[in-house]
mmCIF file of C-alpha atoms in Angstrom:
data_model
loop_
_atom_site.group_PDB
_atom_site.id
_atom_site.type_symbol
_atom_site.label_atom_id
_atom_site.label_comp_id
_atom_site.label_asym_id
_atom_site.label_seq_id
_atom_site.Cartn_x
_atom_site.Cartn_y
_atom_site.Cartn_z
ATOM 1 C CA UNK A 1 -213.421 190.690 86.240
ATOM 2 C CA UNK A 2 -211.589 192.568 88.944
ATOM 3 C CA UNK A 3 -215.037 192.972 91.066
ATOM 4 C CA UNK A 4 -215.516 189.410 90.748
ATOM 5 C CA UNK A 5 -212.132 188.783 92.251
ATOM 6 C CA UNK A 6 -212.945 191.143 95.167
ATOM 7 C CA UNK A 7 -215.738 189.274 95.373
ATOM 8 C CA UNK A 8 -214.216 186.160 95.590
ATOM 9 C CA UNK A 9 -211.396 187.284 97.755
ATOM 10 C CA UNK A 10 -214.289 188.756 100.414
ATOM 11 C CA UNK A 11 -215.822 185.984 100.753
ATOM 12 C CA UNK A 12 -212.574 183.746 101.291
ATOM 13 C CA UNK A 13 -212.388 186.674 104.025
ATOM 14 C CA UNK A 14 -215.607 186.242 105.391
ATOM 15 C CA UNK A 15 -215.553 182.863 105.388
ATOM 16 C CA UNK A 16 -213.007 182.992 108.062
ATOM 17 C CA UNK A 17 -215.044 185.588 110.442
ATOM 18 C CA UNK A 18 -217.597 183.009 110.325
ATOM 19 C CA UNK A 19 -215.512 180.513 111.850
ATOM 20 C CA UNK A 20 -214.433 182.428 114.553
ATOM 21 C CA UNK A 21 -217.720 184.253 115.103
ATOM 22 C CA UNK A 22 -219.091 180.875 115.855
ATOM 23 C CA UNK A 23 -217.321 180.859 118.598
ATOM 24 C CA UNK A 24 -219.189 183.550 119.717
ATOM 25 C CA UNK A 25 -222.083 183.277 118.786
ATOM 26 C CA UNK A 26 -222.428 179.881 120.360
ATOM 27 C CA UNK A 27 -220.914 180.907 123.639
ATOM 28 C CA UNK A 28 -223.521 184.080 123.855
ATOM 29 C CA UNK A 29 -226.134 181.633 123.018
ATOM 30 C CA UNK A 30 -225.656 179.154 125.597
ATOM 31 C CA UNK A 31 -223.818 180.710 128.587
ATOM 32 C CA UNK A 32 -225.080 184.076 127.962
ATOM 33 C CA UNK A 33 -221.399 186.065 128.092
ATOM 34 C CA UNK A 34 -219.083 187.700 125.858
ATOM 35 C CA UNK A 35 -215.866 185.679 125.732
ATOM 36 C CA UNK A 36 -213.625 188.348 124.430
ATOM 37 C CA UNK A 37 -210.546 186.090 124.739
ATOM 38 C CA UNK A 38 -211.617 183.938 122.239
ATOM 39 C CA UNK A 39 -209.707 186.665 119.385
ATOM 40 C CA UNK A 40 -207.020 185.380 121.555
ATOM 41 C CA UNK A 41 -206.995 181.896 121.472
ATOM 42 C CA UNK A 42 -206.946 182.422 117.618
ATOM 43 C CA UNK A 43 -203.433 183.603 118.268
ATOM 44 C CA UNK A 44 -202.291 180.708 120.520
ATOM 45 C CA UNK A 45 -203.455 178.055 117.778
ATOM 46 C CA UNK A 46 -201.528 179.857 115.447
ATOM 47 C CA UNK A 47 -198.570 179.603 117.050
ATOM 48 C CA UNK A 48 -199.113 176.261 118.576
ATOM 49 C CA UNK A 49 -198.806 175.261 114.866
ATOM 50 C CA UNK A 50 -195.714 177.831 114.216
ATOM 51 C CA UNK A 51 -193.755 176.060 116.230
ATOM 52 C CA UNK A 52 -194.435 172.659 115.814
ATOM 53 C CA UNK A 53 -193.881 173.281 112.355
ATOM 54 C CA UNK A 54 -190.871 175.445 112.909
ATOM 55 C CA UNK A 55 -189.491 173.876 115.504
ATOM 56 C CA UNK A 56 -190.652 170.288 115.280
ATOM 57 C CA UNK A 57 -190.312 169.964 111.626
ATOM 58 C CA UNK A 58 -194.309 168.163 112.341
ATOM 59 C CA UNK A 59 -196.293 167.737 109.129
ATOM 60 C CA UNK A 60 -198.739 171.017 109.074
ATOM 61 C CA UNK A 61 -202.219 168.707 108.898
ATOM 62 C CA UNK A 62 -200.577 167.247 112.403
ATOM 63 C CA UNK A 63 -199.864 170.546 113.478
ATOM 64 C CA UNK A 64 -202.989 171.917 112.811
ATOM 65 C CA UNK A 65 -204.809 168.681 114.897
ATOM 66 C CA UNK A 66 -202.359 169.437 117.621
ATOM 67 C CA UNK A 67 -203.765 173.636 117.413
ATOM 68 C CA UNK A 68 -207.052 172.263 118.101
ATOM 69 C CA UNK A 69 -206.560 169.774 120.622
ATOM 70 C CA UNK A 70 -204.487 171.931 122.728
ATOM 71 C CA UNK A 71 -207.275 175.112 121.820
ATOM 72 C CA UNK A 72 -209.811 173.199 123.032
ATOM 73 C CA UNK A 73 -208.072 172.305 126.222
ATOM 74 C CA UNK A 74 -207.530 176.139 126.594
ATOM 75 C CA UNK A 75 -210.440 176.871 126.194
ATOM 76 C CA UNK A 76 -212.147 174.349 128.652
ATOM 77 C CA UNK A 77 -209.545 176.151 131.405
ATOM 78 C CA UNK A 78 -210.708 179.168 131.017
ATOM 79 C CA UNK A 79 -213.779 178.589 131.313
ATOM 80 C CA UNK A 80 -213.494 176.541 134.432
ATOM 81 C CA UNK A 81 -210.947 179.285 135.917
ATOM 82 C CA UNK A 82 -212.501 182.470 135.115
ATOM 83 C CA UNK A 83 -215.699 182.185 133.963
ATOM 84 C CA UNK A 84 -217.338 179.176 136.142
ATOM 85 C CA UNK A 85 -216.995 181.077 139.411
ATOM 86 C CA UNK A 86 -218.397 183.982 137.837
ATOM 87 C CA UNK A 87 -221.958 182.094 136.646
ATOM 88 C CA UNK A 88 -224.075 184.267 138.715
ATOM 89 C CA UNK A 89 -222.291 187.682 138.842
ATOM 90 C CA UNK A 90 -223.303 190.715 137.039
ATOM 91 C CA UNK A 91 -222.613 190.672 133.422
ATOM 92 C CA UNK A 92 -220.035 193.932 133.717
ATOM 93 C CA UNK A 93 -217.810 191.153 135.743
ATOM 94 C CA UNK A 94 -217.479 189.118 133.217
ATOM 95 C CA UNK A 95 -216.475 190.864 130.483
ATOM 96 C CA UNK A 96 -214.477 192.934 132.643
ATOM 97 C CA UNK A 97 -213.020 189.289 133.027
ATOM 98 C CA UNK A 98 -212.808 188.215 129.802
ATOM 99 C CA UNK A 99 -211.116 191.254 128.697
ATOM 100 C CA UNK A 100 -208.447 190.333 131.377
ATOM 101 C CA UNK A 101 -208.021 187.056 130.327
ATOM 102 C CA UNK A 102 -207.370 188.436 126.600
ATOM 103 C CA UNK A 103 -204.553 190.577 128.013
ATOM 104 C CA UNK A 104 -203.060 187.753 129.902
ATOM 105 C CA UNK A 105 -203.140 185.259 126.925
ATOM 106 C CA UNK A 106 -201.405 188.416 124.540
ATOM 107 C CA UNK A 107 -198.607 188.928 127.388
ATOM 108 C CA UNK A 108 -197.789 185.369 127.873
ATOM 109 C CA UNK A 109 -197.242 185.347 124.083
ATOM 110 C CA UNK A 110 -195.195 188.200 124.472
ATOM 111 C CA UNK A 111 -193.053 186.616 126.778
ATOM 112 C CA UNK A 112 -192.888 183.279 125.229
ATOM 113 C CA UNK A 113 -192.388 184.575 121.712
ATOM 114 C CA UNK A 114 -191.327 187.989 122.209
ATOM 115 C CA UNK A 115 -192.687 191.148 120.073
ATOM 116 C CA UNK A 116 -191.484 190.399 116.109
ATOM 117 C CA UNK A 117 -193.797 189.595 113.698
ATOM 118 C CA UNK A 118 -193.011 186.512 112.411
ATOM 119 C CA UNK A 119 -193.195 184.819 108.849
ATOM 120 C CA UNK A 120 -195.843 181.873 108.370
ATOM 121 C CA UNK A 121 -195.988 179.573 105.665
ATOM 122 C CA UNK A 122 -199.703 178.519 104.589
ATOM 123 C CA UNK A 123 -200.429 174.825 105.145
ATOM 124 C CA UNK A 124 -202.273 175.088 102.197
ATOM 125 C CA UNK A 125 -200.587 173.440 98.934
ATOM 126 C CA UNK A 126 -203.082 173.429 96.547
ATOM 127 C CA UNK A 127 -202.735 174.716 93.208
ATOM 128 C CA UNK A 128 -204.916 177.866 92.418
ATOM 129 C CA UNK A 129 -207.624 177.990 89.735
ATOM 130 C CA UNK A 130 -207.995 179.819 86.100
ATOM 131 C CA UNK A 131 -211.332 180.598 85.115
ATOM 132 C CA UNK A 132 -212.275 182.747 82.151
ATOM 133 C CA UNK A 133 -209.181 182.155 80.161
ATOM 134 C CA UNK A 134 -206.837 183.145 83.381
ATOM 135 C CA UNK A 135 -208.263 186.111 83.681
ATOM 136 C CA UNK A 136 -209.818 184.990 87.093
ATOM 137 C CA UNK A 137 -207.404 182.978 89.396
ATOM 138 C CA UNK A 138 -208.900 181.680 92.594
ATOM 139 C CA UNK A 139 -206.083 180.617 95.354
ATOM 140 C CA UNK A 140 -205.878 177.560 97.036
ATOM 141 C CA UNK A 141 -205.863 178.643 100.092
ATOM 142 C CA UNK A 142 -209.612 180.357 99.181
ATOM 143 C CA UNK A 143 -210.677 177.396 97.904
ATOM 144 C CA UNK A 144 -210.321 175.560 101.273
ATOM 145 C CA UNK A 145 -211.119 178.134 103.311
ATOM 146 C CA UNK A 146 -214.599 178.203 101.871
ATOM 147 C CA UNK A 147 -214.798 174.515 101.912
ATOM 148 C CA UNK A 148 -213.892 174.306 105.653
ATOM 149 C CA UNK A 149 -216.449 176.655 107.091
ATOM 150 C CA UNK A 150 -219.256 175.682 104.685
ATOM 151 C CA UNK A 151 -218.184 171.726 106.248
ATOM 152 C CA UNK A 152 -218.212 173.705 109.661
ATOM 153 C CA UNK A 153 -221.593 175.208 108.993
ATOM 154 C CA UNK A 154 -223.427 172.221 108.090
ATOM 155 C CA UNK A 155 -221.885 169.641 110.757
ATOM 156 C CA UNK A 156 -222.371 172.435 113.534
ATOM 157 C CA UNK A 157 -226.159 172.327 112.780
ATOM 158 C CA UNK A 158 -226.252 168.714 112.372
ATOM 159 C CA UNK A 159 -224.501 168.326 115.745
ATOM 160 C CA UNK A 160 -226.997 170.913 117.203
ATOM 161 C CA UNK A 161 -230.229 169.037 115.605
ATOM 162 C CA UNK A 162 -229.254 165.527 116.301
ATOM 163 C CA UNK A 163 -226.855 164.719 118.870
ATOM 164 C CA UNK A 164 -227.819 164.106 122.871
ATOM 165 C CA UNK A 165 -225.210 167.476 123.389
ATOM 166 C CA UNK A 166 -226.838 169.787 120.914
ATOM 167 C CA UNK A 167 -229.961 169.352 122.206
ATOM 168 C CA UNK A 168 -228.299 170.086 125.740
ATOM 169 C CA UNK A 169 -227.449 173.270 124.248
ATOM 170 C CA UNK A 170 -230.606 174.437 122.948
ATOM 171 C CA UNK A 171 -232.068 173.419 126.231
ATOM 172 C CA UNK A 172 -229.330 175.586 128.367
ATOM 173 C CA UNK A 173 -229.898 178.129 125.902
ATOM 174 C CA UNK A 174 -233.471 178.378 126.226
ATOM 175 C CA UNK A 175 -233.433 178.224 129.941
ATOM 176 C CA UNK A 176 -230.739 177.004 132.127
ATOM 177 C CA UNK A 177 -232.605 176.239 135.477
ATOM 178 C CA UNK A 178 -235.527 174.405 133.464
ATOM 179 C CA UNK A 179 -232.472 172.532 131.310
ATOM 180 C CA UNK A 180 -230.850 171.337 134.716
ATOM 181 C CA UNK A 181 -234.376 170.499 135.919
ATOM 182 C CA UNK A 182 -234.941 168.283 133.515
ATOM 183 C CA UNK A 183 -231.533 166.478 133.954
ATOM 184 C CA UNK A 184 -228.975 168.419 131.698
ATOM 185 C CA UNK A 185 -225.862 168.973 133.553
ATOM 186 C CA UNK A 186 -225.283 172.859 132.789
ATOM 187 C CA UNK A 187 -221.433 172.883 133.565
ATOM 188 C CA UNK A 188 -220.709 169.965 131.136
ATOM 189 C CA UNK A 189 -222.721 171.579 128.290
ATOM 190 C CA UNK A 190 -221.316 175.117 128.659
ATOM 191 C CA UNK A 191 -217.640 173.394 128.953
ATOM 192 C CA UNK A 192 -218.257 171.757 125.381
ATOM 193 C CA UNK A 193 -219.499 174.986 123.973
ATOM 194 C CA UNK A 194 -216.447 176.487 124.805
ATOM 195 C CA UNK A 195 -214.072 173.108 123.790
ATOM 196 C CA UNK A 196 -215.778 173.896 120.146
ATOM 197 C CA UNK A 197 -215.603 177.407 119.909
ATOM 198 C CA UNK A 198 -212.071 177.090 120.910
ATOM 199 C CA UNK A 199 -211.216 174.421 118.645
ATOM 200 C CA UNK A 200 -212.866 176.448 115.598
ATOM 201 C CA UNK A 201 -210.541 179.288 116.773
ATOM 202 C CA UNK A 202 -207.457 177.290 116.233
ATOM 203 C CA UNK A 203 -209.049 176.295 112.210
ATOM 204 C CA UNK A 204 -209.703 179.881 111.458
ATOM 205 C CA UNK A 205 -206.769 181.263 112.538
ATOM 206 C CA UNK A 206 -204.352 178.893 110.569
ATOM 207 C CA UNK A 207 -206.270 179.887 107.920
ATOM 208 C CA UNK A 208 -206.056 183.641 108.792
ATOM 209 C CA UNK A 209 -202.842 182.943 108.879
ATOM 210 C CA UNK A 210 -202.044 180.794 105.610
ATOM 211 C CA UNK A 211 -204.173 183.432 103.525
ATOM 212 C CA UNK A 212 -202.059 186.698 105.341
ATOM 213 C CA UNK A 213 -198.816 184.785 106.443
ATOM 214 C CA UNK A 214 -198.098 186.966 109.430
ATOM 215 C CA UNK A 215 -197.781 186.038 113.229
ATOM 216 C CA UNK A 216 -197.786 188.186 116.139
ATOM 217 C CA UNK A 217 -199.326 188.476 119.770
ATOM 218 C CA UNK A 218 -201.849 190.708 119.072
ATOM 219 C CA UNK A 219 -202.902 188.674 115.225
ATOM 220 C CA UNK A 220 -206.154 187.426 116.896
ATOM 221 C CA UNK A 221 -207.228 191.101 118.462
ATOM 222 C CA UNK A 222 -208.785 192.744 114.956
ATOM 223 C CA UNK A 223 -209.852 189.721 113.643
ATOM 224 C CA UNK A 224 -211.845 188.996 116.728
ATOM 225 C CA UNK A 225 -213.359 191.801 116.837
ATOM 226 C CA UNK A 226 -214.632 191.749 113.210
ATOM 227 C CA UNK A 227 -215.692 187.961 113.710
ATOM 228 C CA UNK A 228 -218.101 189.363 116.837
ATOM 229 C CA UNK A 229 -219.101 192.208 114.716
ATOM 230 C CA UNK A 230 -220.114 189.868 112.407
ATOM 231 C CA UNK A 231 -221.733 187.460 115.148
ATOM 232 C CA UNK A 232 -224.001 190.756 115.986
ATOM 233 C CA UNK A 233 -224.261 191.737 112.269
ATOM 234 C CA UNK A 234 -225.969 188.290 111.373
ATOM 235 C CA UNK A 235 -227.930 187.746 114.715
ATOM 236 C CA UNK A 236 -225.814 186.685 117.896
ATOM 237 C CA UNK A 237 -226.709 183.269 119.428
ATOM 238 C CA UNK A 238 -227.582 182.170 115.503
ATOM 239 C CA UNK A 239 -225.386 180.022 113.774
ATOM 240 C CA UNK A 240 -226.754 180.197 110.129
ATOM 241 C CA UNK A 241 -226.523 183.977 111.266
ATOM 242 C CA UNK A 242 -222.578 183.702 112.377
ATOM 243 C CA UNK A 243 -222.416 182.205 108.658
ATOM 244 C CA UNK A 244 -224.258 184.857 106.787
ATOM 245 C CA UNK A 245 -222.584 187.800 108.892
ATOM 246 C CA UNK A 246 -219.385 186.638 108.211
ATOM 247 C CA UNK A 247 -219.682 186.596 104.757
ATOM 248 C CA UNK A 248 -221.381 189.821 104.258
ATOM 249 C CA UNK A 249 -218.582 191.530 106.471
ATOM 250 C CA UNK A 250 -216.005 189.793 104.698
ATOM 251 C CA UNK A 251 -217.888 191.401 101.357
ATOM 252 C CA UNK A 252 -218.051 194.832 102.825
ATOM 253 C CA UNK A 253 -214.492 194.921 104.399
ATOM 254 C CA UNK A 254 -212.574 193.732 100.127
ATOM 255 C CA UNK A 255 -214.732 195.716 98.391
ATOM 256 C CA UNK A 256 -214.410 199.336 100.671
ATOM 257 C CA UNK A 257 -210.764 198.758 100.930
ATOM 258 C CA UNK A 258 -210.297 198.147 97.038
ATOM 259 C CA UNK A 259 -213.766 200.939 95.881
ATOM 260 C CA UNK A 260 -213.271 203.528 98.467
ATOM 261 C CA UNK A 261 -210.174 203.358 100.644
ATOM 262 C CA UNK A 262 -207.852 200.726 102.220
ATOM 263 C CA UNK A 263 -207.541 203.248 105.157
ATOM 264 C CA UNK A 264 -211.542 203.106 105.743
ATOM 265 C CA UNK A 265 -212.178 199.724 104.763
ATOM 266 C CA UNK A 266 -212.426 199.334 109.164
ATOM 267 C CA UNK A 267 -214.481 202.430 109.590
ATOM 268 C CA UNK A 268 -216.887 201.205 106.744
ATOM 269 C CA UNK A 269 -217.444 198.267 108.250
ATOM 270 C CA UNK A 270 -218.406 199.457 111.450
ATOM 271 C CA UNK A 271 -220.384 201.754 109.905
ATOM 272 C CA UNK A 272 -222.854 199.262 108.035
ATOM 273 C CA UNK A 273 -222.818 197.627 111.680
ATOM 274 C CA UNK A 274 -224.677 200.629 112.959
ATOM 275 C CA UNK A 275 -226.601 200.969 110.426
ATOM 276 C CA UNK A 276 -227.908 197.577 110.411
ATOM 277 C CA UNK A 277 -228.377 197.648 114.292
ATOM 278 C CA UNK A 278 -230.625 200.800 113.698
ATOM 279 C CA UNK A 279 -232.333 199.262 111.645
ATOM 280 C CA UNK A 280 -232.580 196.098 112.994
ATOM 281 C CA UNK A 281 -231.566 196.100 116.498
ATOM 282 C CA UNK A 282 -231.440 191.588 116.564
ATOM 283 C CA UNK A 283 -229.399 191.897 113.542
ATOM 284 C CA UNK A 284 -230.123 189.719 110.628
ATOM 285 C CA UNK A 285 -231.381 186.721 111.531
ATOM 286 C CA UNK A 286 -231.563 187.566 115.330
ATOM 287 C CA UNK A 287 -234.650 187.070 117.730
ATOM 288 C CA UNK A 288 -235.841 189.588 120.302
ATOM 289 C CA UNK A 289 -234.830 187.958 123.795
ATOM 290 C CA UNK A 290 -237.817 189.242 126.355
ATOM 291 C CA UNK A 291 -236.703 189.553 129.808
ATOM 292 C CA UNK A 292 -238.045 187.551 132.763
ATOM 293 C CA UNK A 293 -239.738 189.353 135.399
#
C-alpha cells in the first residue's frame, strides 16, 4: 500500500510540473526562447497571495484570482521589456536575458520580503480520502491538484484547436513570417502566450505551495527547473507532452527519494533526463525541428 501512496503522492507532484512546464513549453513553441524567469514568477504569485491573505485578511479563492491577474500582467511586461526588443538577436542573448530577469525578480523579493522562509497555509480545505479500509489516505490538496491540471490540460488544447488565438499560435509556431503574412499579428499572439504561461505559474505555485507550505525568494528556482526538465522530458513545444513529462518526473522524483535516497532523488531525475535524451533526443512526444536553409 505504501508504493501506491508514493504513487499517488508523485503524481500529485507531477501534476504540478505540468502546470508550470506549460509555461514553457508553450513559450518555446511559439516564440522560440527559453523564458527562464518563468520559475520566478511562480514565486511572485505565491506571495502575491501570501500577503493578501496575510495581510489583507482576502478570501484565498480571491487571492489566488488576484495571483493570476497580476502574473499575467507580469508576465506580459516582461515580455514587452526584455524579450520584444530582443526578437531577432542571437538566441545566447536571450537567455542570457532571461536568466537576468530571474535574478532581478528573486532580488526584488528579497528586498520586499526579506530572506526568512515564511509559513503558508494551503488554500485547500478539503477533507482527505480513505480507501482500502484507511489504509490509503489521499489529501485534499492532491485531489485538486490533479483535478486542476487535468482541467488545464484539456481547456489548453481546446483553446489551441478551436479558438481564433490558438490557431494564431500554431500558425506563429509553425512559421512566424508566413503567420504575419497571412494577417496574424505576431506581437499580440506571443504576448498571450506569455499572459497564460504566466497565469498557470501563479496556479501551480499556490499549489506548490499549499502541498509544501513554505515561501521564500528562491521557492520557484528548483521547481522551475524540474517543470522545464520535464517540458524537455515529454517533448518541448508539446502540450500533451508538458502533461505526460510532468507526471512521469513527478513519478521518478517520490519514488527515488522514498526507494533509493532522499539525497539523490534530484540526481536521479536528471539522470533518466539523459538517458531519455540519448535515447530520444525530441523527448517523448517531441518532433525533429529541420532547419531552414
Amino acid at each position: 500500500m505504501s508504493f501506491i501512496s508514493y504513487l499517488v503522492n508523485g503524481i500529485s507532484l507531477g501534476s504540478i510540473y505540468a502546470i508550470i512546464a506549460l509555461g514553457y513549453t508553450m513559450v518555446y513553441g511559439i516564440a522560440k526562447m527559453l523564458n527562464f524567469a518563468h520559475g520566478d514568477v511562480i514565486m511572485i504569485g505565491c506571495y502575491f497571495v501570501f500577503t493578501m491573505m496575510t495581510s489583507m485578511n482576502m478570501n484565498p479563492w480571491i487571492s489566488l484570482l488576484a495571483a493570476i491577474a497580476g502574473c499575467t500582467i507580469l508576465g506580459v511586461l516582461i515580455e514587452k521589456i526584455a524579450y520584444k526588443p530582443l526578437r531577432k538577436a542571437t538566441p545566447l542573448a536571450v537567455l542570457i536575458t532571461a536568466i537576468g530577469v530571474s535574478y532581478f525578480l528573486q532580488n526584488l523579493a528579497l528586498i520586499i520580503f526579506g530572506a526568512d522562509t515564511k509559513s503558508f497555509t494551503s488554500i485547500v480545505n478539503m477533507e482527505p480520502v480513505r480507501l482500502a479500509e484507511g489504509k490509503l489516505v489521499i489529501s485534499g490538496v492532491t485531489i485538486v491538484t490533479v483535478s486542476v491540471c487535468l482541467v488545464i490540460i484539456l481547456a489548453l488544447m481546446a483553446f489551441i484547436k478551436k479558438s481564433k488565438s490558438g490557431q494564431a499560435m500554431l500558425a506563429v509556431s509553425e512559421d512566424k513570417d508566413a503567420a504575419q503574412l497571412m494577417g496574424v499579428n505576431v506581437n499580440r499572439t506571443i504576448s498571450l502566450t506569455f499572459a497564460i504561461g504566466s497565469g498557470l505559474a501563479a496556479i501551480a505555485g499556490v499549489l506548490l505551495c499549499s502541498a509544501y507550505p513554505t515561501l521564500s525568494p528562491y521557492t520557484g528556482s528548483m521547481p522551475g527547473i524540474k517543470a522545464f526538465t520535464a517540458a524537455v522530458f515529454g517533448g518541448i513545444g508539446s502540450i500533451p507532452g508538458a502533461f505526460i513529462g510532468g507526471i512521469l518526473l513527478g513519478v521518478i522524483e517520490i519514488l527515488g527519494r522514498a526507494y533509493i535516497s532522499s539525497q539523490l532523488s534530484d540526481a536521479i531525475v536528471f539522470a533518466v533526463l539523459i538517458l531519455v535524451l540519448l535515447i530520444k533526443p525530441t523527448g517523448i512526444l517531441g518532433k525533429p525541428v529541420h532547419e531552414k536553409v
